[in-house]
């Protein structure tokens, strides 16, 4: 869902995506198993995404989108049942009320190509703030602060209720989680819950791919041509300040590992910069361990995976930190300056800013990619290492064609 929304898919495309994903992941011969899977996965996600304001916002937006499409796919009968289950305090118009506004309802229906309402149609009279999207799209008749909502429009009404219900539930879950469960479950659930919100389910970029193999002498050239903005920014800051805080070292270090910088080259690269600020001895003593650790050569010897866009976007850089996603964490002024430095025209920068305002950060990054490489990127950007690989692929194809 997140992927589809961040690529700017339209409502009907999201609807098709929901149906396709449902077929792919929710099939089981026993219907009650499907229902259990549906319910359990929802509550697992509630637990994972209740813990911060940002996580709650993200989850609410995804779950509401999913709910809207699933509601629309249901029959009228099921929709009515759901409405009564939500105990919506709205009553359908009586015959005499309907007669009084019939003309106006007909005008609105005609203007939006909907069937004309008849005395048998179910129309709800609700406070206009319950259906903001119908009001914004001028899709309902309004009178004295009330909106007249036809049965085929009730998805909006129910979605508003669903959203507010879920939002309250998330706040409550968070309260319980932090006051009790987090501690009680510290060995079992807590590590899973904490890791899930930042886990990434796309392709694995922990090992360099076909176009990815860089050595220390190429690094400035490829940084300029193929690093996404988040990594360029870290790279520039490292060159400028000869230092990066832990978050920045992890984000850039794992990315470089993913694009094929070997451990020895990585150590040399970081040493050259850091030693200008802290000296070689301090670097060897305090920082080199961390780099070897990222490559799985120290500690638990885990091979760490480069961060996905989702993980970077949801990180919370503090003062003096340079990690994070510039589309999310930069001010408009700084972002425009960075884009212009990358060679993005001010017209494209306007489009990028528009995506940023709607919180479509990955789409903003995709637009930047397309502008810089003068070609489309239909898959959209969801991982900095994917950005790098796609970029190298295009540049190498062009240089082969030119030979
Ligand atoms: Fe980096 Fe992803 Fe943000 Fe692009 S969208 S700048 S690749 S984190």
mmCIF file of C-alpha atoms and ligand atoms in Angstrom:
data_model
loop_
_atom_site.group_PDB
_atom_site.id
_atom_site.type_symbol
_atom_site.label_atom_id
_atom_site.label_comp_id
_atom_site.label_asym_id
_atom_site.label_seq_id
_atom_site.Cartn_x
_atom_site.Cartn_y
_atom_site.Cartn_z
ATOM 1 C CA UNK A 1 0.000 0.000 0.000
ATOM 2 C CA UNK A 2 2.747 2.362 1.036
ATOM 3 C CA UNK A 3 4.642 1.683 -2.140
ATOM 4 C CA UNK A 4 1.582 2.307 -4.293
ATOM 5 C CA UNK A 5 0.700 5.551 -2.508
ATOM 6 C CA UNK A 6 4.262 6.842 -2.592
ATOM 7 C CA UNK A 7 4.293 6.304 -6.361
ATOM 8 C CA UNK A 8 1.195 8.459 -6.614
ATOM 9 C CA UNK A 9 -1.168 5.681 -7.750
ATOM 10 C CA UNK A 10 -4.754 6.831 -8.314
ATOM 11 C CA UNK A 11 -7.659 5.421 -6.220
ATOM 12 C CA UNK A 12 -8.721 2.888 -8.870
ATOM 13 C CA UNK A 13 -5.110 1.731 -9.297
ATOM 14 C CA UNK A 14 -4.825 1.308 -5.534
ATOM 15 C CA UNK A 15 -8.094 -0.658 -5.655
ATOM 16 C CA UNK A 16 -6.613 -3.007 -8.281
ATOM 17 C CA UNK A 17 -3.454 -3.341 -6.190
ATOM 18 C CA UNK A 18 -5.463 -4.278 -3.097
ATOM 19 C CA UNK A 19 -7.342 -6.962 -5.034
ATOM 20 C CA UNK A 20 -4.118 -8.326 -6.519
ATOM 21 C CA UNK A 21 -2.300 -8.422 -3.156
ATOM 22 C CA UNK A 22 -5.287 -9.998 -1.495
ATOM 23 C CA UNK A 23 -5.292 -12.805 -4.078
ATOM 24 C CA UNK A 24 -1.570 -13.288 -3.699
ATOM 25 C CA UNK A 25 -1.289 -13.322 0.102
ATOM 26 C CA UNK A 26 -4.660 -14.125 1.584
ATOM 27 C CA UNK A 27 -5.633 -17.411 -0.030
ATOM 28 C CA UNK A 28 -6.382 -20.415 2.102
ATOM 29 C CA UNK A 29 -8.841 -23.283 1.623
ATOM 30 C CA UNK A 30 -10.275 -22.604 5.050
ATOM 31 C CA UNK A 31 -12.054 -19.201 5.170
ATOM 32 C CA UNK A 32 -11.669 -18.939 8.940
ATOM 33 C CA UNK A 33 -7.875 -19.153 8.528
ATOM 34 C CA UNK A 34 -7.991 -16.225 6.117
ATOM 35 C CA UNK A 35 -10.027 -14.254 8.624
ATOM 36 C CA UNK A 36 -7.614 -15.091 11.430
ATOM 37 C CA UNK A 37 -4.651 -14.040 9.331
ATOM 38 C CA UNK A 38 -6.396 -10.784 8.510
ATOM 39 C CA UNK A 39 -7.240 -10.014 12.139
ATOM 40 C CA UNK A 40 -3.911 -11.089 13.627
ATOM 41 C CA UNK A 41 -1.863 -9.150 11.080
ATOM 42 C CA UNK A 42 -3.931 -6.039 11.765
ATOM 43 C CA UNK A 43 -3.345 -6.241 15.517
ATOM 44 C CA UNK A 44 0.356 -7.010 15.119
ATOM 45 C CA UNK A 45 0.653 -3.852 13.044
ATOM 46 C CA UNK A 46 -1.313 -1.865 15.610
ATOM 47 C CA UNK A 47 1.255 -2.858 18.194
ATOM 48 C CA UNK A 48 4.189 -2.054 15.951
ATOM 49 C CA UNK A 49 2.842 1.277 14.709
ATOM 50 C CA UNK A 50 1.321 2.672 17.905
ATOM 51 C CA UNK A 51 4.590 3.824 19.425
ATOM 52 C CA UNK A 52 5.260 7.276 17.952
ATOM 53 C CA UNK A 53 3.205 10.030 16.334
ATOM 54 C CA UNK A 54 4.889 9.427 12.962
ATOM 55 C CA UNK A 55 4.319 5.701 13.013
ATOM 56 C CA UNK A 56 0.682 6.199 13.996
ATOM 57 C CA UNK A 57 0.128 8.689 11.156
ATOM 58 C CA UNK A 58 1.676 6.334 8.623
ATOM 59 C CA UNK A 59 -0.345 3.371 9.804
ATOM 60 C CA UNK A 60 -3.607 5.335 9.904
ATOM 61 C CA UNK A 61 -3.128 6.453 6.363
ATOM 62 C CA UNK A 62 -2.358 2.932 5.079
ATOM 63 C CA UNK A 63 -5.090 1.191 7.049
ATOM 64 C CA UNK A 64 -7.698 3.789 6.065
ATOM 65 C CA UNK A 65 -6.835 3.437 2.382
ATOM 66 C CA UNK A 66 -7.082 -0.329 2.654
ATOM 67 C CA UNK A 67 -10.379 -0.100 4.534
ATOM 68 C CA UNK A 68 -11.895 2.248 1.948
ATOM 69 C CA UNK A 69 -11.226 -0.203 -0.875
ATOM 70 C CA UNK A 70 -12.386 -3.205 1.013
ATOM 71 C CA UNK A 71 -15.581 -1.415 2.028
ATOM 72 C CA UNK A 72 -16.338 -0.476 -1.587
ATOM 73 C CA UNK A 73 -15.984 -4.082 -2.664
ATOM 74 C CA UNK A 74 -18.673 -5.225 -0.226
ATOM 75 C CA UNK A 75 -22.338 -5.648 -1.152
ATOM 76 C CA UNK A 76 -24.927 -3.041 -0.099
ATOM 77 C CA UNK A 77 -26.171 -5.441 2.534
ATOM 78 C CA UNK A 78 -22.747 -5.854 4.142
ATOM 79 C CA UNK A 79 -22.152 -2.102 3.926
ATOM 80 C CA UNK A 80 -25.414 -1.486 5.816
ATOM 81 C CA UNK A 81 -24.440 -4.068 8.404
ATOM 82 C CA UNK A 82 -21.078 -2.417 8.931
ATOM 83 C CA UNK A 83 -22.711 0.966 9.313
ATOM 84 C CA UNK A 84 -24.965 -0.339 12.034
ATOM 85 C CA UNK A 85 -21.988 -2.044 13.692
ATOM 86 C CA UNK A 86 -20.193 1.300 13.792
ATOM 87 C CA UNK A 87 -23.348 2.677 15.406
ATOM 88 C CA UNK A 88 -23.306 5.716 13.153
ATOM 89 C CA UNK A 89 -25.728 8.207 14.633
ATOM 90 C CA UNK A 90 -27.088 9.204 11.223
ATOM 91 C CA UNK A 91 -30.604 8.471 10.032
ATOM 92 C CA UNK A 92 -31.758 8.055 6.451
ATOM 93 C CA UNK A 93 -34.089 10.797 5.142
ATOM 94 C CA UNK A 94 -37.807 10.194 5.589
ATOM 95 C CA UNK A 95 -40.051 10.396 2.519
ATOM 96 C CA UNK A 96 -41.193 13.925 3.314
ATOM 97 C CA UNK A 97 -37.621 15.126 3.940
ATOM 98 C CA UNK A 98 -36.584 13.551 0.651
ATOM 99 C CA UNK A 99 -39.387 15.306 -1.261
ATOM 100 C CA UNK A 100 -38.254 18.674 0.120
ATOM 101 C CA UNK A 101 -34.707 18.370 -1.305
ATOM 102 C CA UNK A 102 -35.339 16.028 -4.235
ATOM 103 C CA UNK A 103 -34.706 18.674 -6.923
ATOM 104 C CA UNK A 104 -31.381 19.739 -5.447
ATOM 105 C CA UNK A 105 -30.207 16.157 -4.956
ATOM 106 C CA UNK A 106 -31.036 15.480 -8.599
ATOM 107 C CA UNK A 107 -28.950 18.485 -9.714
ATOM 108 C CA UNK A 108 -25.913 17.313 -7.751
ATOM 109 C CA UNK A 109 -26.308 13.715 -8.991
ATOM 110 C CA UNK A 110 -26.504 14.918 -12.611
ATOM 111 C CA UNK A 111 -23.408 17.092 -12.201
ATOM 112 C CA UNK A 112 -21.330 14.124 -11.042
ATOM 113 C CA UNK A 113 -22.862 11.571 -13.411
ATOM 114 C CA UNK A 114 -24.603 9.565 -10.731
ATOM 115 C CA UNK A 115 -28.052 7.928 -10.956
ATOM 116 C CA UNK A 116 -30.894 10.239 -9.959
ATOM 117 C CA UNK A 117 -32.127 9.531 -6.428
ATOM 118 C CA UNK A 118 -35.674 8.209 -6.039
ATOM 119 C CA UNK A 119 -37.929 7.970 -3.035
ATOM 120 C CA UNK A 120 -36.522 4.455 -2.436
ATOM 121 C CA UNK A 121 -32.895 5.684 -2.351
ATOM 122 C CA UNK A 122 -31.179 5.782 1.010
ATOM 123 C CA UNK A 123 -29.854 9.289 1.667
ATOM 124 C CA UNK A 124 -28.182 10.314 4.932
ATOM 125 C CA UNK A 125 -28.170 13.837 6.319
ATOM 126 C CA UNK A 126 -24.884 14.331 8.202
ATOM 127 C CA UNK A 127 -22.840 17.262 9.572
ATOM 128 C CA UNK A 128 -20.635 18.358 6.664
ATOM 129 C CA UNK A 129 -17.394 17.813 8.623
ATOM 130 C CA UNK A 130 -18.053 14.073 8.612
ATOM 131 C CA UNK A 131 -17.442 13.863 4.869
ATOM 132 C CA UNK A 132 -14.616 16.334 4.127
ATOM 133 C CA UNK A 133 -13.554 14.656 0.894
ATOM 134 C CA UNK A 134 -17.078 14.670 -0.566
ATOM 135 C CA UNK A 135 -17.429 18.340 0.339
ATOM 136 C CA UNK A 136 -14.017 19.181 -1.105
ATOM 137 C CA UNK A 137 -14.908 17.380 -4.339
ATOM 138 C CA UNK A 138 -18.344 19.125 -4.470
ATOM 139 C CA UNK A 139 -20.000 15.728 -4.626
ATOM 140 C CA UNK A 140 -22.815 16.339 -2.119
ATOM 141 C CA UNK A 141 -25.709 18.717 -1.699
ATOM 142 C CA UNK A 142 -25.248 20.922 1.381
ATOM 143 C CA UNK A 143 -27.855 22.807 3.366
ATOM 144 C CA UNK A 144 -27.388 24.619 6.685
ATOM 145 C CA UNK A 145 -24.211 22.763 7.540
ATOM 146 C CA UNK A 146 -25.557 19.341 6.603
ATOM 147 C CA UNK A 147 -24.354 17.203 3.732
ATOM 148 C CA UNK A 148 -26.780 14.832 1.963
ATOM 149 C CA UNK A 149 -24.899 11.600 1.362
ATOM 150 C CA UNK A 150 -26.183 8.909 -1.012
ATOM 151 C CA UNK A 151 -25.749 5.226 -0.187
ATOM 152 C CA UNK A 152 -23.073 4.841 -2.885
ATOM 153 C CA UNK A 153 -21.064 7.575 -1.140
ATOM 154 C CA UNK A 154 -21.208 6.223 2.390
ATOM 155 C CA UNK A 155 -17.651 4.870 2.147
ATOM 156 C CA UNK A 156 -16.475 8.408 3.034
ATOM 157 C CA UNK A 157 -18.717 8.525 6.058
ATOM 158 C CA UNK A 158 -17.656 5.143 7.356
ATOM 159 C CA UNK A 159 -13.976 5.815 6.627
ATOM 160 C CA UNK A 160 -14.067 8.953 8.806
ATOM 161 C CA UNK A 161 -15.480 6.877 11.659
ATOM 162 C CA UNK A 162 -13.027 4.076 11.071
ATOM 163 C CA UNK A 163 -10.133 6.503 11.110
ATOM 164 C CA UNK A 164 -11.137 8.198 14.335
ATOM 165 C CA UNK A 165 -11.879 4.853 15.996
ATOM 166 C CA UNK A 166 -8.484 3.454 14.978
ATOM 167 C CA UNK A 167 -6.679 6.634 15.941
ATOM 168 C CA UNK A 168 -8.057 6.484 19.499
ATOM 169 C CA UNK A 169 -7.295 2.764 19.715
ATOM 170 C CA UNK A 170 -3.669 3.379 18.702
ATOM 171 C CA UNK A 171 -3.187 5.985 21.417
ATOM 172 C CA UNK A 172 -4.631 3.587 24.001
ATOM 173 C CA UNK A 173 -2.476 0.706 22.774
ATOM 174 C CA UNK A 174 0.585 2.908 23.023
ATOM 175 C CA UNK A 175 -0.280 3.824 26.599
ATOM 176 C CA UNK A 176 -0.605 0.167 27.572
ATOM 177 C CA UNK A 177 2.483 -0.798 25.637
ATOM 178 C CA UNK A 178 4.734 1.758 27.312
ATOM 179 C CA UNK A 179 3.279 1.412 30.799
ATOM 180 C CA UNK A 180 3.325 -2.384 31.019
ATOM 181 C CA UNK A 181 3.751 -4.653 28.060
ATOM 182 C CA UNK A 182 7.054 -3.307 26.739
ATOM 183 C CA UNK A 183 8.755 -4.256 29.998
ATOM 184 C CA UNK A 184 6.898 -7.525 30.544
ATOM 185 C CA UNK A 185 7.706 -8.667 27.028
ATOM 186 C CA UNK A 186 11.249 -7.329 26.861
ATOM 187 C CA UNK A 187 12.722 -10.697 25.903
ATOM 188 C CA UNK A 188 10.009 -11.892 23.575
ATOM 189 C CA UNK A 189 7.714 -9.371 21.823
ATOM 190 C CA UNK A 190 9.548 -6.095 22.340
ATOM 191 C CA UNK A 191 12.539 -6.808 20.054
ATOM 192 C CA UNK A 192 10.191 -7.967 17.294
ATOM 193 C CA UNK A 193 7.869 -4.990 17.643
ATOM 194 C CA UNK A 194 10.782 -2.567 17.622
ATOM 195 C CA UNK A 195 12.432 -4.119 14.587
ATOM 196 C CA UNK A 196 9.296 -4.540 12.453
ATOM 197 C CA UNK A 197 8.480 -0.898 11.800
ATOM 198 C CA UNK A 198 11.856 -0.322 10.195
ATOM 199 C CA UNK A 199 12.218 -3.635 8.432
ATOM 200 C CA UNK A 200 12.255 -3.609 4.701
ATOM 201 C CA UNK A 201 10.705 -6.300 2.556
ATOM 202 C CA UNK A 202 12.008 -5.361 -0.901
ATOM 203 C CA UNK A 203 15.075 -6.751 -2.661
ATOM 204 C CA UNK A 204 18.157 -7.349 -0.539
ATOM 205 C CA UNK A 205 20.942 -4.840 -1.139
ATOM 206 C CA UNK A 206 23.354 -6.176 1.452
ATOM 207 C CA UNK A 207 25.545 -7.636 -1.277
ATOM 208 C CA UNK A 208 26.701 -5.561 -4.232
ATOM 209 C CA UNK A 209 24.699 -6.130 -7.436
ATOM 210 C CA UNK A 210 25.852 -6.383 -11.066
ATOM 211 C CA UNK A 211 26.473 -2.676 -11.636
ATOM 212 C CA UNK A 212 27.753 -2.095 -8.181
ATOM 213 C CA UNK A 213 31.421 -2.450 -7.510
ATOM 214 C CA UNK A 214 33.297 0.679 -6.643
ATOM 215 C CA UNK A 215 36.794 1.310 -5.509
ATOM 216 C CA UNK A 216 38.063 4.245 -3.542
ATOM 217 C CA UNK A 217 39.359 6.080 -6.605
ATOM 218 C CA UNK A 218 35.887 6.037 -8.263
ATOM 219 C CA UNK A 219 34.017 7.200 -5.247
ATOM 220 C CA UNK A 220 33.868 10.948 -5.971
ATOM 221 C CA UNK A 221 32.814 10.378 -9.568
ATOM 222 C CA UNK A 222 30.006 7.942 -8.735
ATOM 223 C CA UNK A 223 28.868 10.028 -5.766
ATOM 224 C CA UNK A 224 28.321 12.865 -8.160
ATOM 225 C CA UNK A 225 26.556 10.865 -10.820
ATOM 226 C CA UNK A 226 24.675 8.115 -9.027
ATOM 227 C CA UNK A 227 24.178 8.769 -5.293
ATOM 228 C CA UNK A 228 20.674 9.759 -4.190
ATOM 229 C CA UNK A 229 20.371 13.053 -2.369
ATOM 230 C CA UNK A 230 20.433 11.486 1.123
ATOM 231 C CA UNK A 231 23.833 9.921 0.426
ATOM 232 C CA UNK A 232 25.263 12.892 -1.481
ATOM 233 C CA UNK A 233 24.463 15.071 1.466
ATOM 234 C CA UNK A 234 26.242 12.742 3.920
ATOM 235 C CA UNK A 235 29.147 12.352 1.546
ATOM 236 C CA UNK A 236 29.532 16.140 1.134
ATOM 237 C CA UNK A 237 29.254 16.709 4.883
ATOM 238 C CA UNK A 238 31.893 14.076 5.560
ATOM 239 C CA UNK A 239 34.259 15.727 3.079
ATOM 240 C CA UNK A 240 33.504 19.147 4.566
ATOM 241 C CA UNK A 241 33.530 18.399 8.307
ATOM 242 C CA UNK A 242 35.713 15.243 8.282
ATOM 243 C CA UNK A 243 33.277 13.719 10.695
ATOM 244 C CA UNK A 244 29.775 12.234 10.845
ATOM 245 C CA UNK A 245 27.768 11.271 13.893
ATOM 246 C CA UNK A 246 26.723 7.663 14.458
ATOM 247 C CA UNK A 247 23.440 7.842 12.468
ATOM 248 C CA UNK A 248 25.244 9.307 9.462
ATOM 249 C CA UNK A 249 28.102 6.800 9.649
ATOM 250 C CA UNK A 250 25.621 3.914 9.664
ATOM 251 C CA UNK A 251 23.434 5.250 6.839
ATOM 252 C CA UNK A 252 26.334 6.100 4.521
ATOM 253 C CA UNK A 253 28.597 3.231 5.615
ATOM 254 C CA UNK A 254 26.030 0.509 4.916
ATOM 255 C CA UNK A 255 25.054 2.146 1.628
ATOM 256 C CA UNK A 256 28.698 2.134 0.509
ATOM 257 C CA UNK A 257 29.025 -1.470 1.520
ATOM 258 C CA UNK A 258 25.904 -2.256 -0.570
ATOM 259 C CA UNK A 259 27.339 -0.521 -3.637
ATOM 260 C CA UNK A 260 30.430 -2.651 -3.443
ATOM 261 C CA UNK A 261 33.067 -0.776 -1.451
ATOM 262 C CA UNK A 262 35.267 -3.498 0.020
ATOM 263 C CA UNK A 263 36.119 -3.483 3.730
ATOM 264 C CA UNK A 264 39.739 -2.394 3.197
ATOM 265 C CA UNK A 265 38.674 0.446 0.938
ATOM 266 C CA UNK A 266 35.955 1.449 3.391
ATOM 267 C CA UNK A 267 38.466 1.610 6.242
ATOM 268 C CA UNK A 268 40.859 3.674 4.134
ATOM 269 C CA UNK A 269 38.074 5.989 2.981
ATOM 270 C CA UNK A 270 36.781 6.758 6.493
ATOM 271 C CA UNK A 271 40.303 6.962 7.922
ATOM 272 C CA UNK A 272 41.390 9.641 5.420
ATOM 273 C CA UNK A 273 38.479 11.876 6.406
ATOM 274 C CA UNK A 274 38.267 11.223 10.143
ATOM 275 C CA UNK A 275 41.977 11.478 10.746
ATOM 276 C CA UNK A 276 41.864 15.105 9.558
ATOM 277 C CA UNK A 277 39.633 15.836 12.510
ATOM 278 C CA UNK A 278 40.356 13.285 15.249
ATOM 279 C CA UNK A 279 43.762 11.907 14.193
ATOM 280 C CA UNK A 280 44.619 8.428 12.908
ATOM 281 C CA UNK A 281 45.171 6.936 16.348
ATOM 282 C CA UNK A 282 41.763 7.912 17.662
ATOM 283 C CA UNK A 283 40.170 6.739 14.443
ATOM 284 C CA UNK A 284 41.779 3.298 14.717
ATOM 285 C CA UNK A 285 40.826 3.044 18.367
ATOM 286 C CA UNK A 286 37.266 4.350 18.331
ATOM 287 C CA UNK A 287 35.781 4.248 14.861
ATOM 288 C CA UNK A 288 37.313 1.421 12.844
ATOM 289 C CA UNK A 289 35.614 -1.204 15.040
ATOM 290 C CA UNK A 290 32.243 0.128 13.909
ATOM 291 C CA UNK A 291 33.124 -0.159 10.252
ATOM 292 C CA UNK A 292 34.359 -3.735 10.640
ATOM 293 C CA UNK A 293 31.192 -4.406 12.637
ATOM 294 C CA UNK A 294 29.020 -3.210 9.710
ATOM 295 C CA UNK A 295 30.832 -5.675 7.480
ATOM 296 C CA UNK A 296 30.136 -8.486 9.940
ATOM 297 C CA UNK A 297 33.761 -8.768 11.096
ATOM 298 C CA UNK A 298 33.189 -7.870 14.740
ATOM 299 C CA UNK A 299 30.650 -8.520 17.492
ATOM 300 C CA UNK A 300 27.831 -10.855 16.519
ATOM 301 C CA UNK A 301 29.310 -11.032 13.016
ATOM 302 C CA UNK A 302 25.980 -10.205 11.443
ATOM 303 C CA UNK A 303 26.145 -8.921 7.900
ATOM 304 C CA UNK A 304 24.226 -5.667 8.247
ATOM 305 C CA UNK A 305 21.831 -4.569 5.527
ATOM 306 C CA UNK A 306 21.799 -1.078 3.976
ATOM 307 C CA UNK A 307 18.840 1.038 5.061
ATOM 308 C CA UNK A 308 15.719 1.293 2.908
ATOM 309 C CA UNK A 309 14.007 4.608 2.095
ATOM 310 C CA UNK A 310 11.249 3.809 4.554
ATOM 311 C CA UNK A 311 13.726 3.341 7.368
ATOM 312 C CA UNK A 312 15.613 6.525 6.476
ATOM 313 C CA UNK A 313 12.443 8.571 6.055
ATOM 314 C CA UNK A 314 11.101 7.509 9.450
ATOM 315 C CA UNK A 315 14.382 8.187 11.262
ATOM 316 C CA UNK A 316 14.558 11.258 13.492
ATOM 317 C CA UNK A 317 17.834 13.131 13.034
ATOM 318 C CA UNK A 318 18.751 15.451 15.915
ATOM 319 C CA UNK A 319 20.790 18.658 15.968
ATOM 320 C CA UNK A 320 24.132 18.194 14.207
ATOM 321 C CA UNK A 321 22.983 14.977 12.505
ATOM 322 C CA UNK A 322 23.110 14.756 8.729
ATOM 323 C CA UNK A 323 21.373 11.450 8.180
ATOM 324 C CA UNK A 324 17.695 11.069 7.212
ATOM 325 C CA UNK A 325 15.947 11.808 3.926
ATOM 326 C CA UNK A 326 16.426 15.374 2.658
ATOM 327 C CA UNK A 327 12.973 15.345 1.048
ATOM 328 C CA UNK A 328 11.508 14.786 4.488
ATOM 329 C CA UNK A 329 14.002 16.464 6.794
ATOM 330 C CA UNK A 330 15.278 19.529 4.889
ATOM 331 C CA UNK A 331 13.573 22.924 4.932
ATOM 332 C CA UNK A 332 12.110 23.974 1.562
ATOM 333 C CA UNK A 333 14.921 26.471 1.058
ATOM 334 C CA UNK A 334 17.684 23.938 1.701
ATOM 335 C CA UNK A 335 16.012 21.309 -0.434
ATOM 336 C CA UNK A 336 15.658 23.700 -3.371
ATOM 337 C CA UNK A 337 19.336 24.671 -3.052
ATOM 338 C CA UNK A 338 20.398 21.004 -2.940
ATOM 339 C CA UNK A 339 18.282 20.167 -5.983
ATOM 340 C CA UNK A 340 19.687 23.031 -7.975
ATOM 341 C CA UNK A 341 23.215 21.873 -7.073
ATOM 342 C CA UNK A 342 22.290 18.490 -8.551
ATOM 343 C CA UNK A 343 21.254 20.205 -11.791
ATOM 344 C CA UNK A 344 17.487 19.995 -11.308
ATOM 345 C CA UNK A 345 15.618 22.838 -13.058
ATOM 346 C CA UNK A 346 13.477 25.140 -10.953
ATOM 347 C CA UNK A 347 10.364 23.888 -12.758
ATOM 348 C CA UNK A 348 11.085 20.292 -11.790
ATOM 349 C CA UNK A 349 11.959 21.500 -8.289
ATOM 350 C CA UNK A 350 8.409 22.937 -8.083
ATOM 351 C CA UNK A 351 6.991 19.487 -8.928
ATOM 352 C CA UNK A 352 9.311 17.897 -6.372
ATOM 353 C CA UNK A 353 8.162 20.362 -3.692
ATOM 354 C CA UNK A 354 4.558 19.543 -4.528
ATOM 355 C CA UNK A 355 5.212 15.852 -3.828
ATOM 356 C CA UNK A 356 7.045 16.775 -0.617
ATOM 357 C CA UNK A 357 4.091 18.850 0.578
ATOM 358 C CA UNK A 358 1.883 15.793 0.129
ATOM 359 C CA UNK A 359 4.454 13.694 2.025
ATOM 360 C CA UNK A 360 5.305 11.626 -1.074
ATOM 361 C CA UNK A 361 9.040 11.713 -0.372
ATOM 362 C CA UNK A 362 9.972 8.694 -2.476
ATOM 363 C CA UNK A 363 7.995 10.079 -5.376
ATOM 364 C CA UNK A 364 9.888 13.364 -4.992
ATOM 365 C CA UNK A 365 13.132 11.389 -5.148
ATOM 366 C CA UNK A 366 11.875 9.504 -8.224
ATOM 367 C CA UNK A 367 11.135 12.814 -9.983
ATOM 368 C CA UNK A 368 14.663 13.983 -9.186
ATOM 369 C CA UNK A 369 16.095 10.729 -10.548
ATOM 370 C CA UNK A 370 14.086 11.115 -13.751
ATOM 371 C CA UNK A 371 15.132 14.728 -14.217
ATOM 372 C CA UNK A 372 18.820 13.984 -13.715
ATOM 373 C CA UNK A 373 18.874 10.902 -15.923
ATOM 374 C CA UNK A 374 16.398 12.229 -18.511
ATOM 375 C CA UNK A 375 14.394 9.028 -18.507
ATOM 376 C CA UNK A 376 11.482 7.547 -16.622
ATOM 377 C CA UNK A 377 11.784 5.315 -13.587
ATOM 378 C CA UNK A 378 8.522 3.368 -13.534
ATOM 379 C CA UNK A 379 9.483 1.192 -10.585
ATOM 380 C CA UNK A 380 9.817 4.281 -8.341
ATOM 381 C CA UNK A 381 12.597 4.696 -5.782
ATOM 382 C CA UNK A 382 12.306 2.685 -2.582
ATOM 383 C CA UNK A 383 15.917 2.047 -1.652
ATOM 384 C CA UNK A 384 19.023 4.254 -1.972
ATOM 385 C CA UNK A 385 20.982 1.281 -3.328
ATOM 386 C CA UNK A 386 18.290 0.702 -5.936
ATOM 387 C CA UNK A 387 18.698 4.377 -6.956
ATOM 388 C CA UNK A 388 22.423 3.777 -7.342
ATOM 389 C CA UNK A 389 22.037 0.544 -9.344
ATOM 390 C CA UNK A 390 19.409 2.015 -11.693
ATOM 391 C CA UNK A 391 21.566 5.065 -12.237
ATOM 392 C CA UNK A 392 24.710 3.055 -13.005
ATOM 393 C CA UNK A 393 22.745 0.823 -15.348
ATOM 394 C CA UNK A 394 21.583 3.823 -17.384
ATOM 395 C CA UNK A 395 24.990 5.548 -17.405
ATOM 396 C CA UNK A 396 26.854 2.406 -18.427
ATOM 397 C CA UNK A 397 24.376 1.633 -21.211
ATOM 398 C CA UNK A 398 24.828 5.166 -22.511
ATOM 399 C CA UNK A 399 28.609 5.016 -22.426
ATOM 400 C CA UNK A 400 28.579 1.619 -24.216
ATOM 401 C CA UNK A 401 26.256 3.010 -26.881
ATOM 402 C CA UNK A 402 28.587 5.978 -27.377
ATOM 403 C CA UNK A 403 31.676 3.777 -27.890
HETATM 404 FE FE1 LIG B 1 17.373 8.649 -0.037
HETATM 405 FE FE2 LIG B 1 15.143 7.244 -0.364
HETATM 406 FE FE3 LIG B 1 15.062 9.807 0.526
HETATM 407 FE FE4 LIG B 1 15.697 9.244 -2.014
HETATM 408 S S1 LIG B 1 13.734 8.853 -1.002
HETATM 409 S S2 LIG B 1 16.757 10.670 -0.668
HETATM 410 S S3 LIG B 1 16.863 7.365 -1.779
HETATM 411 S S4 LIG B 1 15.942 8.043 1.576
#
